[in-house]
XYZ file of C-alpha atoms in Angstrom:
170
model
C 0.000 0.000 0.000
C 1.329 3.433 -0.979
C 2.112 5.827 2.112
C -0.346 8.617 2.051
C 2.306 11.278 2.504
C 5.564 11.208 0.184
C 8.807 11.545 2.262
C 11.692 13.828 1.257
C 14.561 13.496 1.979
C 16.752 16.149 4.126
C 18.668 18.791 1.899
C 22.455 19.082 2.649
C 21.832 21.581 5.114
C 19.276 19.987 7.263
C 21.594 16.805 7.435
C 23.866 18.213 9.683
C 21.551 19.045 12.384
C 19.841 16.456 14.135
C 16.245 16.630 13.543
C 17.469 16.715 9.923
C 18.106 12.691 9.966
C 16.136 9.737 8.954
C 13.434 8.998 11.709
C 12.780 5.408 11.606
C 12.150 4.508 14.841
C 9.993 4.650 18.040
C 11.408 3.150 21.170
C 9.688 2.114 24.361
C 11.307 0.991 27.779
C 9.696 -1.940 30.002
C 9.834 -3.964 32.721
C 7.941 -7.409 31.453
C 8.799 -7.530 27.961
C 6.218 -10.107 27.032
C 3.576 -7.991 28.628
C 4.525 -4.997 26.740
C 4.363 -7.214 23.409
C 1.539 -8.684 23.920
C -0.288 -5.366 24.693
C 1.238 -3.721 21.714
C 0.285 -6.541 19.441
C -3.525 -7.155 21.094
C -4.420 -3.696 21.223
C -2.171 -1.761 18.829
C -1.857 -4.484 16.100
C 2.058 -4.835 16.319
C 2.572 -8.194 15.233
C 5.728 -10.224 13.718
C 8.398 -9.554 15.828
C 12.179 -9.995 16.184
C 13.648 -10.362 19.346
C 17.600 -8.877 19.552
C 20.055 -9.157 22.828
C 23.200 -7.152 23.308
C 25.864 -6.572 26.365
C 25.693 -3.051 27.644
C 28.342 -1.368 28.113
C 28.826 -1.375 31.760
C 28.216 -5.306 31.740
C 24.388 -5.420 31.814
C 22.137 -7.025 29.131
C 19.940 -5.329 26.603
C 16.601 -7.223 25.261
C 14.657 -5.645 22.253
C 11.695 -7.013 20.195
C 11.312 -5.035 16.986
C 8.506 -5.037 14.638
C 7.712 -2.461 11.600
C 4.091 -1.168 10.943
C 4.668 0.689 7.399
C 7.862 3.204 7.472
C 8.250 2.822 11.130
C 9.905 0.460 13.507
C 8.731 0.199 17.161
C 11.681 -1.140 19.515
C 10.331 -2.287 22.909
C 13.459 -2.772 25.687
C 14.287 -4.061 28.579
C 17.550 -4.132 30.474
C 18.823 -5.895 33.442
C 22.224 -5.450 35.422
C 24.717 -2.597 35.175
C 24.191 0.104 32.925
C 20.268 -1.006 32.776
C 19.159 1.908 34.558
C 19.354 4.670 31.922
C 16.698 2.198 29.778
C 14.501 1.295 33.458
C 14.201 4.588 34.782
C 11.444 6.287 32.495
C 9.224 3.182 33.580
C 10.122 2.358 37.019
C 9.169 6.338 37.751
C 5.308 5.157 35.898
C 5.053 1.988 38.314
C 1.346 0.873 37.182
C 2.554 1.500 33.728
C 3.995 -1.605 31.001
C 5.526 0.882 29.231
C 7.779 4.717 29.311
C 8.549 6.302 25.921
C 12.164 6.313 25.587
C 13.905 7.266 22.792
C 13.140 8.451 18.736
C 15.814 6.594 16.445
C 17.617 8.155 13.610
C 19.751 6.803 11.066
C 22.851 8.402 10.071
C 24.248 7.737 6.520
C 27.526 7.651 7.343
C 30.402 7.552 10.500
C 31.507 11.098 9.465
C 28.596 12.462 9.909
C 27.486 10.624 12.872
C 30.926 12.087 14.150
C 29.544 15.292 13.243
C 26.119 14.810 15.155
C 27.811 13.415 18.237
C 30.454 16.490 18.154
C 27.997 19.182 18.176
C 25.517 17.342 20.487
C 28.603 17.398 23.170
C 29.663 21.371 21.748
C 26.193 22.424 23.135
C 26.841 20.596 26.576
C 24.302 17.764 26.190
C 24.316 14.699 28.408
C 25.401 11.719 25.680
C 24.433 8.838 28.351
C 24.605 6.089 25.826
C 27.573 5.941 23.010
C 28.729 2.308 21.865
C 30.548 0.918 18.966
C 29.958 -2.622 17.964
C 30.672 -4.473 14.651
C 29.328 -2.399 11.616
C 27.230 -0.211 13.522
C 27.702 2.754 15.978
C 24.757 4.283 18.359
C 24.792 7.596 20.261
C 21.962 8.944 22.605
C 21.863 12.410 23.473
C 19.546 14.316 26.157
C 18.537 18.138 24.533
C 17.046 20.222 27.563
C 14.166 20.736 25.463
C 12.723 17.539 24.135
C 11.124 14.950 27.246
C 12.980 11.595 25.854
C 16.428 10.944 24.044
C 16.989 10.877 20.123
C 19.355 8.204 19.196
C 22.113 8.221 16.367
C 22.584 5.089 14.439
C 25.001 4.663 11.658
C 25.614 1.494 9.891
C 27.749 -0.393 7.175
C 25.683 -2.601 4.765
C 25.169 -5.706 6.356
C 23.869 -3.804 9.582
C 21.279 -2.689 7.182
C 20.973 -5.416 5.111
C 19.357 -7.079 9.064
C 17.695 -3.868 9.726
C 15.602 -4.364 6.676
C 15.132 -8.308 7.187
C 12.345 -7.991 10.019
C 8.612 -8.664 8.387
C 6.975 -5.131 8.055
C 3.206 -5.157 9.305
């Protein structure tokens, strides 16, 4: 089905800044990740997910279910053990809540300009809580004083986005 709304892409200019970026993504935070799946996929119509685990950086464990419904992706996480906190915070302070809006992704077409991004994310003096580097793919997270929730910076080679693009899209 066609999208209702064509996309353009961001002119030179409006690459460098980082609202100017591909939005792909919209990330929640949880503390029962089956829960929070199966009310995303009974009453929001999620469905066809693909579950992903990853070491934090400070030794704790990362667990994310992905699923696309048309041009977005919707990342639901939970962590556990050190470094798990900055993900568990926004939805240990909602305790009757499954789920805390976390993050909007981005992705970044290349390592120079997610260098870029990341430099004048840290020139203005914003918190950048969550920076790793693994195989083919780098992620930032920065914290702007004006916006309620991160935005995270993804750049990747090919094969990080050939797997990006292999999860069934509702």
């Amino acid at each position: 089905m066609a999208l209702l709304l064509d996309r353009m892409a961001p002119d030179e200019a409006a690459a460098t800044k980082l609202l100017g970026q591909e939005h792909f993504q919209v990330a929640y935070v949880t503390t029962d990740l089956d829960r929070a799946r199966a009310l995303l996929s009974d009453e929001l119509g999620l469905r066809d997910y693909v579950r992903m685990s990853a070491p934090l950086p400070d030794g704790g464990v990362l667990t994310a279910d992905f699923a696309w419904a048309g041009p977005l992706m919707y990342e639901i996480i939970h962590a556990t053990g050190a470094g798990a906190d900055f993900f568990q915070d926004a939805v240990l302070a909602q305790p009757s809540s499954t789920l805390a809006f976390h993050h909007l992704g981005f992705l970044v077409r290349s390592r120079e300009q997610w260098e870029h991004l990341l430099a004048d994310a840290r020139s203005r003096g914003w918190a950048v809580p969550y920076l790793v580097h693994r195989v083919g793919r780098s992620v930032f997270m920065v914290k702007t004083p004006h916006l309620p929730h991160y935005l995270e910076y993804i750049a990747m080679d090919e094969r990080a986005l050939k797997g990006m693009r292999a999860p069934p899209r509702a």
